CSV table of N, CA and C and ligand atoms in Angstrom, one decimal:
chain,number,residue,atom,x,y,z
A,17,MET,N,0.5,-1.0,0.2
A,17,MET,CA,-0.1,0.2,-0.3
A,17,MET,C,0.9,1.0,0.1
A,18,ALA,N,0.3,2.1,-0.8
A,18,ALA,CA,1.3,3.9,-0.9
A,18,ALA,C,1.4,4.4,0.4
A,19,ASP,N,2.4,4.5,0.8
A,19,ASP,CA,2.5,5.1,2.0
A,19,ASP,C,2.2,5.8,3.3
A,20,THR,N,1.9,4.0,3.5
A,20,THR,CA,1.4,3.1,4.6
A,20,THR,C,2.1,3.6,5.8
A,21,GLN,N,2.3,3.7,6.9
A,21,GLN,CA,3.5,5.1,7.5
A,21,GLN,C,2.6,4.4,9.3
A,22,ARG,N,3.6,4.3,10.4
A,22,ARG,CA,3.3,4.2,11.3
A,22,ARG,C,3.5,5.2,12.5
A,23,THR,N,2.9,5.8,13.3
A,23,THR,CA,3.1,7.1,14.5
A,23,THR,C,2.7,6.4,16.0
A,24,PHE,N,3.5,7.0,16.4
A,24,PHE,CA,3.5,6.9,18.0
A,24,PHE,C,2.2,8.0,18.5
A,25,SER,N,1.3,7.2,19.1
A,25,SER,CA,0.7,8.1,20.2
A,25,SER,C,0.6,7.9,22.0
A,26,ILE,N,-0.1,8.6,22.5
A,26,ILE,CA,0.5,8.8,24.2
A,26,ILE,C,-0.8,9.1,24.1
A,27,ILE,N,-1.8,8.4,25.4
A,27,ILE,CA,-3.0,9.5,26.2
A,27,ILE,C,-2.7,9.9,27.3
A,28,LYS,N,-1.9,10.8,27.3
A,28,LYS,CA,-1.9,11.1,28.6
A,28,LYS,C,-2.6,11.2,30.1
A,29,PRO,N,-1.6,12.2,31.3
A,29,PRO,CA,-2.0,11.9,32.7
A,29,PRO,C,-3.8,12.4,32.1
A,30,ASP,N,-3.7,13.8,32.0
A,30,ASP,CA,-4.9,14.3,32.3
A,30,ASP,C,-6.1,13.5,31.5
A,31,ALA,N,-5.8,12.8,30.3
A,31,ALA,CA,-6.9,12.3,29.9
A,31,ALA,C,-7.2,10.7,30.5
A,32,VAL,N,-5.9,10.3,30.9
A,32,VAL,CA,-6.4,9.0,31.2
A,32,VAL,C,-7.5,9.2,32.6
A,33,ALA,N,-6.2,10.0,33.7
A,33,ALA,CA,-7.0,10.4,35.1
A,33,ALA,C,-9.2,11.0,34.8
A,34,LYS,N,-9.2,11.3,33.6
A,34,LYS,CA,-10.6,12.2,33.5
A,34,LYS,C,-11.3,10.9,32.7
A,35,GLY,N,-10.7,9.3,32.5
A,35,GLY,CA,-11.8,8.5,32.0
A,35,GLY,C,-11.8,9.1,30.6
A,36,ALA,N,-11.4,9.4,30.0
A,36,ALA,CA,-11.5,9.6,28.3
A,36,ALA,C,-10.1,8.5,27.5
A,37,THR,N,-10.1,7.1,28.1
A,37,THR,CA,-9.4,6.8,27.4
A,37,THR,C,-10.0,6.3,26.2
A,38,GLY,N,-11.0,5.4,26.6
A,38,GLY,CA,-11.9,4.3,25.8
A,38,GLY,C,-11.8,5.4,24.0
A,39,GLU,N,-12.6,6.7,24.8
A,39,GLU,CA,-13.3,7.8,23.4
A,39,GLU,C,-12.1,8.4,23.2
A,40,ILE,N,-10.7,9.0,22.9
A,40,ILE,CA,-9.8,8.8,22.0
A,40,ILE,C,-9.5,7.2,21.4
A,41,LEU,N,-9.6,6.2,21.6
A,41,LEU,CA,-9.7,4.9,21.2
A,41,LEU,C,-10.6,4.8,19.5
A,42,LYS,N,-12.0,5.9,20.7
A,42,LYS,CA,-13.3,5.5,19.6
A,42,LYS,C,-12.6,5.9,18.5
A,43,ARG,N,-11.9,7.6,18.7
A,43,ARG,CA,-12.2,8.3,17.6
A,43,ARG,C,-10.7,7.8,17.1
A,44,ILE,N,-9.6,7.1,17.4
A,44,ILE,CA,-8.7,6.9,16.3
A,44,ILE,C,-9.0,5.7,15.7
A,45,GLU,N,-9.8,5.0,16.2
A,45,GLU,CA,-9.8,3.3,15.0
A,45,GLU,C,-11.7,4.0,14.7
A,46,GLU,N,-12.6,5.4,14.5
A,46,GLU,CA,-13.3,5.8,13.8
A,46,GLU,C,-13.1,6.1,12.4
A,47,SER,N,-11.7,6.9,12.7
A,47,SER,CA,-10.6,7.7,11.1
A,47,SER,C,-9.8,6.8,10.6
A,48,GLY,N,-10.5,5.2,10.6
A,48,GLY,CA,-9.5,4.8,10.0
A,48,GLY,C,-8.5,3.7,10.1
A,49,LEU,N,-7.5,4.9,11.5
A,49,LEU,CA,-6.0,4.3,11.6
A,49,LEU,C,-6.3,2.7,12.7
A,50,ARG,N,-5.2,1.8,12.2
A,50,ARG,CA,-5.5,1.0,12.9
A,50,ARG,C,-4.7,0.9,14.3
A,51,ILE,N,-4.8,0.0,15.9
A,51,ILE,CA,-4.0,0.1,16.4
A,51,ILE,C,-3.4,-1.0,16.9
A,52,ILE,N,-1.8,-0.7,16.4
A,52,ILE,CA,-1.1,-1.9,16.3
A,52,ILE,C,-0.1,-2.6,17.4
A,53,ALA,N,-0.9,-2.2,18.5
A,53,ALA,CA,0.3,-2.0,19.5
A,53,ALA,C,-0.4,-1.4,20.6
A,54,LEU,N,-1.0,-1.9,21.9
A,54,LEU,CA,-1.2,-0.8,22.6
A,54,LEU,C,-0.8,-0.9,24.2
A,55,LYS,N,-0.4,0.2,25.0
A,55,LYS,CA,-0.4,-0.2,26.8
A,55,LYS,C,-0.3,0.8,27.5
A,56,ARG,N,-1.2,0.8,28.3
A,56,ARG,CA,-1.0,1.6,29.6
A,56,ARG,C,0.0,1.5,30.9
A,57,VAL,N,1.0,2.2,30.7
A,57,VAL,CA,2.4,2.7,31.4
A,57,VAL,C,2.1,3.9,32.7
A,58,GLN,N,2.9,3.3,33.9
A,58,GLN,CA,3.4,4.6,34.5
A,58,GLN,C,4.9,4.9,34.6
A,59,LEU,N,5.3,6.0,33.6
A,59,LEU,CA,6.2,6.2,32.8
A,59,LEU,C,7.2,6.3,34.4
A,60,SER,N,7.9,6.2,34.3
A,60,SER,CA,9.3,6.9,35.2
A,60,SER,C,10.2,8.3,34.6
A,61,ALA,N,10.8,9.0,36.6
A,61,ALA,CA,10.9,10.1,35.5
A,61,ALA,C,11.6,9.7,34.4
A,62,GLN,N,12.7,9.4,34.5
A,62,GLN,CA,14.1,8.8,33.6
A,62,GLN,C,13.3,8.8,32.0
A,63,GLN,N,11.9,7.6,31.8
A,63,GLN,CA,11.4,7.9,30.7
A,63,GLN,C,11.4,8.8,29.9
A,64,ALA,N,10.6,9.6,31.1
A,64,ALA,CA,9.7,10.7,30.6
A,64,ALA,C,10.9,11.8,30.3
A,65,GLU,N,12.3,12.0,31.0
A,65,GLU,CA,13.3,13.1,30.5
A,65,GLU,C,13.8,12.1,29.5
A,66,GLY,N,13.9,11.3,28.7
A,66,GLY,CA,14.3,10.9,27.9
A,66,GLY,C,13.8,10.8,26.6
A,67,PHE,N,12.3,11.1,27.0
A,67,PHE,CA,11.5,10.7,25.7
A,67,PHE,C,11.2,12.7,25.0
A,68,TYR,N,11.8,13.0,26.2
A,68,TYR,CA,11.0,14.3,25.9
A,68,TYR,C,13.0,15.2,25.8
A,69,ALA,N,13.3,14.5,25.7
A,69,ALA,CA,14.7,15.4,25.8
A,69,ALA,C,15.1,16.2,24.5
A,70,VAL,N,14.6,16.2,23.9
A,70,VAL,CA,15.1,17.4,22.9
A,70,VAL,C,14.4,18.8,23.1
A,71,HIS,N,13.3,18.5,24.7
A,71,HIS,CA,12.8,19.5,25.3
A,71,HIS,C,14.0,20.7,26.3
A,72,LYS,N,14.8,19.5,26.3
A,72,LYS,CA,15.4,19.8,27.9
A,72,LYS,C,15.8,21.0,28.2
A,73,ALA,N,16.1,22.0,26.8
A,73,ALA,CA,16.4,23.4,27.0
A,73,ALA,C,14.9,24.3,27.7
A,74,ARG,N,14.4,24.0,27.1
A,74,ARG,CA,13.1,25.0,27.4
A,74,ARG,C,13.1,25.2,28.6
A,75,PRO,N,12.0,25.9,29.1
A,75,PRO,CA,11.6,26.6,30.4
A,75,PRO,C,11.0,25.6,31.3
A,76,PHE,N,9.8,24.9,30.3
A,76,PHE,CA,9.2,24.1,30.5
A,76,PHE,C,9.2,22.7,31.0
A,77,TYR,N,10.2,22.7,30.7
A,77,TYR,CA,11.0,21.3,30.9
A,77,TYR,C,10.4,19.8,32.1
A,78,SER,N,11.0,20.6,33.2
A,78,SER,CA,10.6,20.1,34.2
A,78,SER,C,9.2,19.9,34.4
A,79,GLU,N,8.8,20.8,34.3
A,79,GLU,CA,7.0,20.1,34.7
A,79,GLU,C,6.8,20.1,33.7
A,80,LEU,N,6.7,19.5,32.1
A,80,LEU,CA,5.8,18.8,31.7
A,80,LEU,C,6.8,17.3,31.7
A,81,VAL,N,7.2,16.7,32.7
A,81,VAL,CA,8.4,15.5,32.4
A,81,VAL,C,7.7,15.2,34.5
A,82,GLN,N,7.0,16.5,34.8
A,82,GLN,CA,6.1,16.1,36.5
A,82,GLN,C,4.7,15.7,36.1
A,83,PHE,N,4.5,16.3,35.3
A,83,PHE,CA,3.1,16.3,34.5
A,83,PHE,C,3.2,14.1,33.5
A,84,MET,N,3.6,14.7,33.4
A,84,MET,CA,3.9,13.4,32.2
A,84,MET,C,4.3,12.0,33.2
A,85,THR,N,4.4,12.0,34.2
A,85,THR,CA,4.8,10.9,35.6
A,85,THR,C,3.6,11.5,36.4
A,86,SER,N,2.6,12.2,36.4
A,86,SER,CA,2.1,12.0,37.4
A,86,SER,C,0.8,11.4,37.7
A,87,GLY,N,0.9,10.6,37.0
A,87,GLY,CA,0.0,9.4,36.8
A,87,GLY,C,0.1,8.5,35.2
A,88,PRO,N,-0.7,6.7,35.5
A,88,PRO,CA,-0.7,6.3,33.8
A,88,PRO,C,-1.2,6.8,32.8
A,89,VAL,N,0.0,6.6,31.7
A,89,VAL,CA,-0.5,6.5,30.4
A,89,VAL,C,-0.8,5.8,30.4
A,90,VAL,N,-1.5,5.7,28.2
A,90,VAL,CA,-1.5,4.8,27.6
A,90,VAL,C,-1.2,5.1,26.6
A,91,MET,N,-0.2,4.5,26.2
A,91,MET,CA,0.1,4.5,24.4
A,91,MET,C,0.2,3.6,23.4
A,92,ALA,N,0.0,4.1,22.4
A,92,ALA,CA,0.1,3.1,21.3
A,92,ALA,C,0.5,3.0,19.8
A,93,VAL,N,0.7,2.3,19.7
A,93,VAL,CA,1.4,3.0,17.6
A,93,VAL,C,0.3,2.6,16.6
A,94,LEU,N,0.0,3.5,16.0
A,94,LEU,CA,-0.7,3.7,14.6
A,94,LEU,C,-0.9,3.6,13.6
A,95,GLU,N,-1.5,2.7,12.6
A,95,GLU,CA,-1.0,2.2,11.5
A,95,GLU,C,-1.9,2.6,10.4
A,96,GLY,N,-1.2,3.6,9.0
A,96,GLY,CA,-2.2,3.7,8.5
A,96,GLY,C,-2.0,4.6,7.1
A,97,GLU,N,-2.4,5.1,6.4
A,97,GLU,CA,-1.9,5.8,5.3
A,97,GLU,C,-1.6,7.5,5.7
A,98,ASN,N,-0.8,7.7,5.3
A,98,ASN,CA,-0.4,9.2,6.1
A,98,ASN,C,-1.1,9.5,7.7
A,99,ALA,N,0.0,8.2,8.2
A,99,ALA,CA,-0.6,8.5,9.8
A,99,ALA,C,-0.2,9.3,10.2
A,100,ILE,N,0.7,10.1,10.0
A,100,ILE,CA,1.1,10.4,11.2
A,100,ILE,C,0.9,11.6,10.9
A,101,ALA,N,0.3,12.7,9.8
A,101,ALA,CA,-0.4,14.0,9.3
A,101,ALA,C,-1.9,13.6,9.8
A,102,ARG,N,-2.6,12.2,9.7
A,102,ARG,CA,-4.0,11.9,9.7
A,102,ARG,C,-3.8,12.1,11.5
A,103,TRP,N,-3.0,11.4,12.2
A,103,TRP,CA,-3.4,11.4,13.5
A,103,TRP,C,-2.9,13.1,14.7
A,104,ARG,N,-1.8,13.7,13.8
A,104,ARG,CA,-2.0,15.1,14.7
A,104,ARG,C,-3.3,16.1,14.2
A,105,GLU,N,-4.3,16.2,12.5
A,105,GLU,CA,-4.9,16.3,12.7
A,105,GLU,C,-5.7,16.5,14.2
A,106,LEU,N,-6.4,14.6,14.2
A,106,LEU,CA,-6.9,14.4,15.2
A,106,LEU,C,-7.0,15.0,16.3
A,107,MET,N,-5.5,14.8,17.4
A,107,MET,CA,-5.2,16.1,18.0
A,107,MET,C,-5.5,17.2,18.0
A,108,GLY,N,-5.2,17.8,17.2
A,108,GLY,CA,-5.7,19.6,17.0
A,108,GLY,C,-3.9,19.5,17.2
A,109,PRO,N,-4.2,21.3,17.5
A,109,PRO,CA,-2.9,22.4,17.8
A,109,PRO,C,-2.0,21.7,19.1
A,110,THR,N,-1.2,22.5,19.9
A,110,THR,CA,-0.3,22.5,20.8
A,110,THR,C,-1.5,22.3,22.0
A,111,ASN,N,-2.1,24.5,22.0
A,111,ASN,CA,-2.6,24.7,22.9
A,111,ASN,C,-3.9,24.3,23.5
A,112,SER,N,-4.5,23.7,23.9
A,112,SER,CA,-5.7,23.0,23.9
A,112,SER,C,-6.6,24.4,24.2
A,113,ASN,N,-6.2,25.3,24.5
A,113,ASN,CA,-7.3,26.8,24.5
A,113,ASN,C,-8.0,27.2,22.7
A,114,GLU,N,-6.4,26.5,22.1
A,114,GLU,CA,-6.2,27.2,20.8
A,114,GLU,C,-7.0,26.2,19.6
A,115,ALA,N,-6.9,25.4,20.8
A,115,ALA,CA,-7.7,24.0,19.4
A,115,ALA,C,-9.3,23.8,19.4
A,116,PRO,N,-9.5,23.6,18.1
A,116,PRO,CA,-10.8,24.1,17.8
A,116,PRO,C,-11.9,22.5,18.1
A,117,ALA,N,-12.8,22.6,18.1
A,117,ALA,CA,-14.3,22.0,18.6
A,117,ALA,C,-14.2,20.9,18.0
A,118,GLY,N,-14.1,19.9,18.1
A,118,GLY,CA,-13.7,18.5,17.7
A,118,GLY,C,-12.4,17.8,17.2
A,119,THR,N,-11.9,18.2,17.9
A,119,THR,CA,-10.2,17.7,18.0
A,119,THR,C,-10.1,17.7,19.7
A,120,ILE,N,-9.6,16.5,19.4
A,120,ILE,CA,-8.7,15.8,20.8
A,120,ILE,C,-8.6,16.9,22.0
A,121,ARG,N,-7.5,17.4,21.2
A,121,ARG,CA,-7.5,17.9,22.7
A,121,ARG,C,-8.2,19.3,22.2
A,122,GLY,N,-9.4,20.3,21.8
A,122,GLY,CA,-10.2,21.0,21.8
A,122,GLY,C,-10.9,20.6,22.7
A,123,ASP,N,-11.2,19.4,22.4
A,123,ASP,CA,-12.6,19.0,23.2
A,123,ASP,C,-12.0,18.1,24.9
A,124,LEU,N,-10.9,17.1,25.0
A,124,LEU,CA,-10.3,17.1,25.9
A,124,LEU,C,-9.6,17.5,26.3
A,125,GLY,N,-8.7,18.2,26.5
A,125,GLY,CA,-7.3,18.6,26.9
A,125,GLY,C,-8.0,20.1,27.8
A,126,THR,N,-6.7,20.8,28.5
A,126,THR,CA,-6.3,21.5,29.9
A,126,THR,C,-6.4,23.5,28.9
A,127,ASP,N,-5.4,23.2,28.6
A,127,ASP,CA,-4.4,23.7,28.8
A,127,ASP,C,-3.0,23.5,27.6
A,128,ILE,N,-2.3,24.3,27.3
A,128,ILE,CA,-0.7,24.4,26.3
A,128,ILE,C,0.0,22.6,27.0
A,129,GLU,N,-0.8,22.7,28.3
A,129,GLU,CA,0.8,21.5,29.0
A,129,GLU,C,-0.2,20.3,28.5
A,130,GLN,N,-1.6,20.4,29.4
A,130,GLN,CA,-1.9,19.3,29.8
A,130,GLN,C,-3.4,19.0,29.0
A,131,ASN,N,-2.3,18.6,27.6
A,131,ASN,CA,-3.3,18.7,26.5
A,131,ASN,C,-3.6,17.4,26.0
A,132,ALA,N,-4.0,16.3,26.4
A,132,ALA,CA,-4.7,15.5,26.4
A,132,ALA,C,-3.5,13.7,25.5
A,133,VAL,N,-2.8,14.3,24.6
A,133,VAL,CA,-2.5,13.6,24.0
A,133,VAL,C,-1.4,14.1,23.1
A,134,HIS,N,-0.5,12.9,22.4
A,134,HIS,CA,0.6,13.1,22.1
A,134,HIS,C,1.0,12.2,20.8
A,135,GLY,N,2.0,13.1,19.5
A,135,GLY,CA,1.1,12.7,19.0
A,135,GLY,C,3.0,12.8,17.8
A,136,SER,N,3.7,11.8,17.2
A,136,SER,CA,5.1,12.3,16.4
A,136,SER,C,4.7,13.0,15.3
A,137,ASP,N,6.2,14.2,15.1
A,137,ASP,CA,5.9,14.8,14.2
A,137,ASP,C,6.7,14.3,12.9
A,138,ALA,N,7.0,13.7,11.9
A,138,ALA,CA,7.4,13.2,11.6
A,138,ALA,C,7.9,11.3,11.1
A,139,PRO,N,8.3,11.5,10.1
A,139,PRO,CA,8.6,9.8,10.4
A,139,PRO,C,9.9,9.0,10.9
A,140,GLU,N,11.2,10.0,11.1
A,140,GLU,CA,12.3,10.1,11.9
A,140,GLU,C,11.9,9.7,13.6
A,141,THR,N,11.1,10.6,13.7
A,141,THR,CA,10.7,10.8,15.1
A,141,THR,C,9.8,9.4,15.6
A,142,ALA,N,8.6,9.3,14.4
A,142,ALA,CA,8.1,8.6,14.9
A,142,ALA,C,8.6,7.3,14.5
A,143,ARG,N,9.6,6.6,13.8
A,143,ARG,CA,10.2,5.3,14.4
A,143,ARG,C,11.0,5.6,15.5
A,144,VAL,N,12.0,6.8,15.9
A,144,VAL,CA,12.5,6.8,17.6
A,144,VAL,C,11.7,6.2,18.6
A,145,GLU,N,10.4,7.0,18.7
A,145,GLU,CA,9.2,7.2,19.3
A,145,GLU,C,9.2,5.5,19.4
A,146,ILE,N,8.6,5.3,18.6
A,146,ILE,CA,7.9,3.8,18.4
A,146,ILE,C,9.0,3.1,19.5
A,147,ALA,N,10.2,2.7,19.1
A,147,ALA,CA,11.4,1.7,19.5
A,147,ALA,C,11.2,1.7,20.9
A,148,TYR,N,11.3,3.8,21.3
A,148,TYR,CA,11.8,3.5,22.1
A,148,TYR,C,10.7,3.0,23.6
A,149,PHE,N,9.4,2.7,22.6
A,149,PHE,CA,8.8,1.9,24.3
A,149,PHE,C,8.0,1.0,24.0
A,150,PHE,N,8.2,0.5,22.4
A,150,PHE,CA,7.7,-1.3,22.3
A,150,PHE,C,9.1,-2.2,21.3
A,151,ASN,N,8.5,-3.0,21.9
A,151,ASN,CA,9.1,-4.2,21.3
A,151,ASN,C,8.6,-4.6,19.9
A,152,ALA,N,10.3,-4.9,19.2
A,152,ALA,CA,9.3,-5.6,17.7
A,152,ALA,C,8.1,-6.3,17.9
A,153,THR,N,8.3,-7.2,19.2
A,153,THR,CA,7.2,-8.5,19.2
A,153,THR,C,6.6,-7.6,19.7
A,154,GLU,N,6.2,-6.8,20.0
A,154,GLU,CA,5.0,-6.3,21.0
A,154,GLU,C,4.2,-5.7,20.0
A,155,ILE,N,4.5,-5.6,18.6
A,155,ILE,CA,3.7,-4.9,17.4
A,155,ILE,C,3.0,-6.0,16.4
A,156,GLN,N,2.3,-5.9,16.7
A,156,GLN,CA,1.6,-6.7,15.2
A,156,GLN,C,0.8,-6.0,14.2
A,157,ALA,N,1.5,-6.2,12.5
A,157,ALA,CA,1.2,-5.2,11.6
A,157,ALA,C,-0.3,-5.7,11.8
A,158,ALA,N,-1.4,-4.7,11.2
A,158,ALA,CA,-1.9,-4.9,11.2
A,158,ALA,C,-2.8,-5.4,9.7
A,159,VAL,N,-3.4,-6.5,9.7
A,159,VAL,CA,-4.2,-8.1,8.6
A,159,VAL,C,-3.9,-7.6,7.2
A,160,GLU,N,-5.1,-5.6,7.7
A,160,GLU,CA,-4.6,-5.6,6.3
A,160,GLU,C,-3.6,-5.0,5.8
A,161,ALA,N,-2.9,-4.7,6.3
A,161,ALA,CA,-1.2,-4.4,5.5
A,161,ALA,C,-0.5,-5.2,4.8
A,162,LEU,N,-1.1,-6.4,5.5
A,162,LEU,CA,0.1,-7.7,5.5
A,162,LEU,C,0.1,-8.0,4.0
A,163,PRO,N,0.5,-8.8,3.0
A,163,PRO,CA,0.8,-9.0,1.8
A,163,PRO,C,0.0,-10.3,1.3
B,212,GDP,P1,3.3,18.6,20.7
B,212,GDP,O1,4.4,18.5,19.3
B,212,GDP,O2,2.4,19.4,20.0
B,212,GDP,O3,3.0,17.8,21.5
B,212,GDP,O4,4.0,20.5,20.8
B,212,GDP,P2,6.0,20.4,21.4
B,212,GDP,O5,6.6,19.2,20.6
B,212,GDP,O6,6.1,21.6,20.8
B,212,GDP,O7,5.8,19.8,22.9
B,212,GDP,C1,5.5,19.1,23.6
B,212,GDP,C2,4.7,19.0,25.0
B,212,GDP,O8,5.5,20.2,26.0
B,212,GDP,C3,3.5,19.6,24.3
B,212,GDP,O9,2.2,18.4,24.0
B,212,GDP,C4,2.8,20.2,25.6
B,212,GDP,O10,2.0,19.1,26.9
B,212,GDP,C5,3.9,20.2,26.4
B,212,GDP,N1,4.2,22.4,26.0
B,212,GDP,C6,4.8,22.2,25.4
B,212,GDP,N2,4.7,23.8,25.0
B,212,GDP,C7,4.8,24.5,26.2
B,212,GDP,C8,4.2,25.3,27.5
B,212,GDP,O11,4.5,25.9,27.1
B,212,GDP,N3,4.2,25.1,28.7
B,212,GDP,C9,3.7,23.9,29.4
B,212,GDP,N4,4.0,24.4,30.6
B,212,GDP,N5,4.3,23.2,28.2
B,212,GDP,C10,4.2,23.0,27.0
């Protein structure tokens, strides 16, 4: 299939805590993206720091690590045509207060930090982020994507 991509998603602690996990997974599936790996974990500070290492110099880095370790998250690998852009579109812009209604961040996020979900921003980032949290054996390619 042309341009089948994988992307990495996190349902962040704010959304898990408010019981929005099911709603978000439902939106993913209804959009046609396939969930090919899924787990619920409590991130350690070390894992969150490593995952957001690119933001290390930003003023909000320690607050972000604090937030991401404040409770369990649900992480998933999504697959589909143009999955990276499609998932970012479903998420909406970073700041929940500026995200339009109908997007996950607009409907379920709180502010610029507590914004319900994460999504990879490019193919190389997706590859690195998926490998950071999932072993190859934990990822089951969707039946539709098999030859
Ligand atoms: P994303 O790709 O839309 O998630 O946005 P970024 O990569 O720029 O930021 C990563 C995450 O850091 C965001 O999803 C927010 O949770 C958080 N974040 C971004 N900007 C800010 C900020 O100005 N203040 C705080 N406290 N958190 C922020």
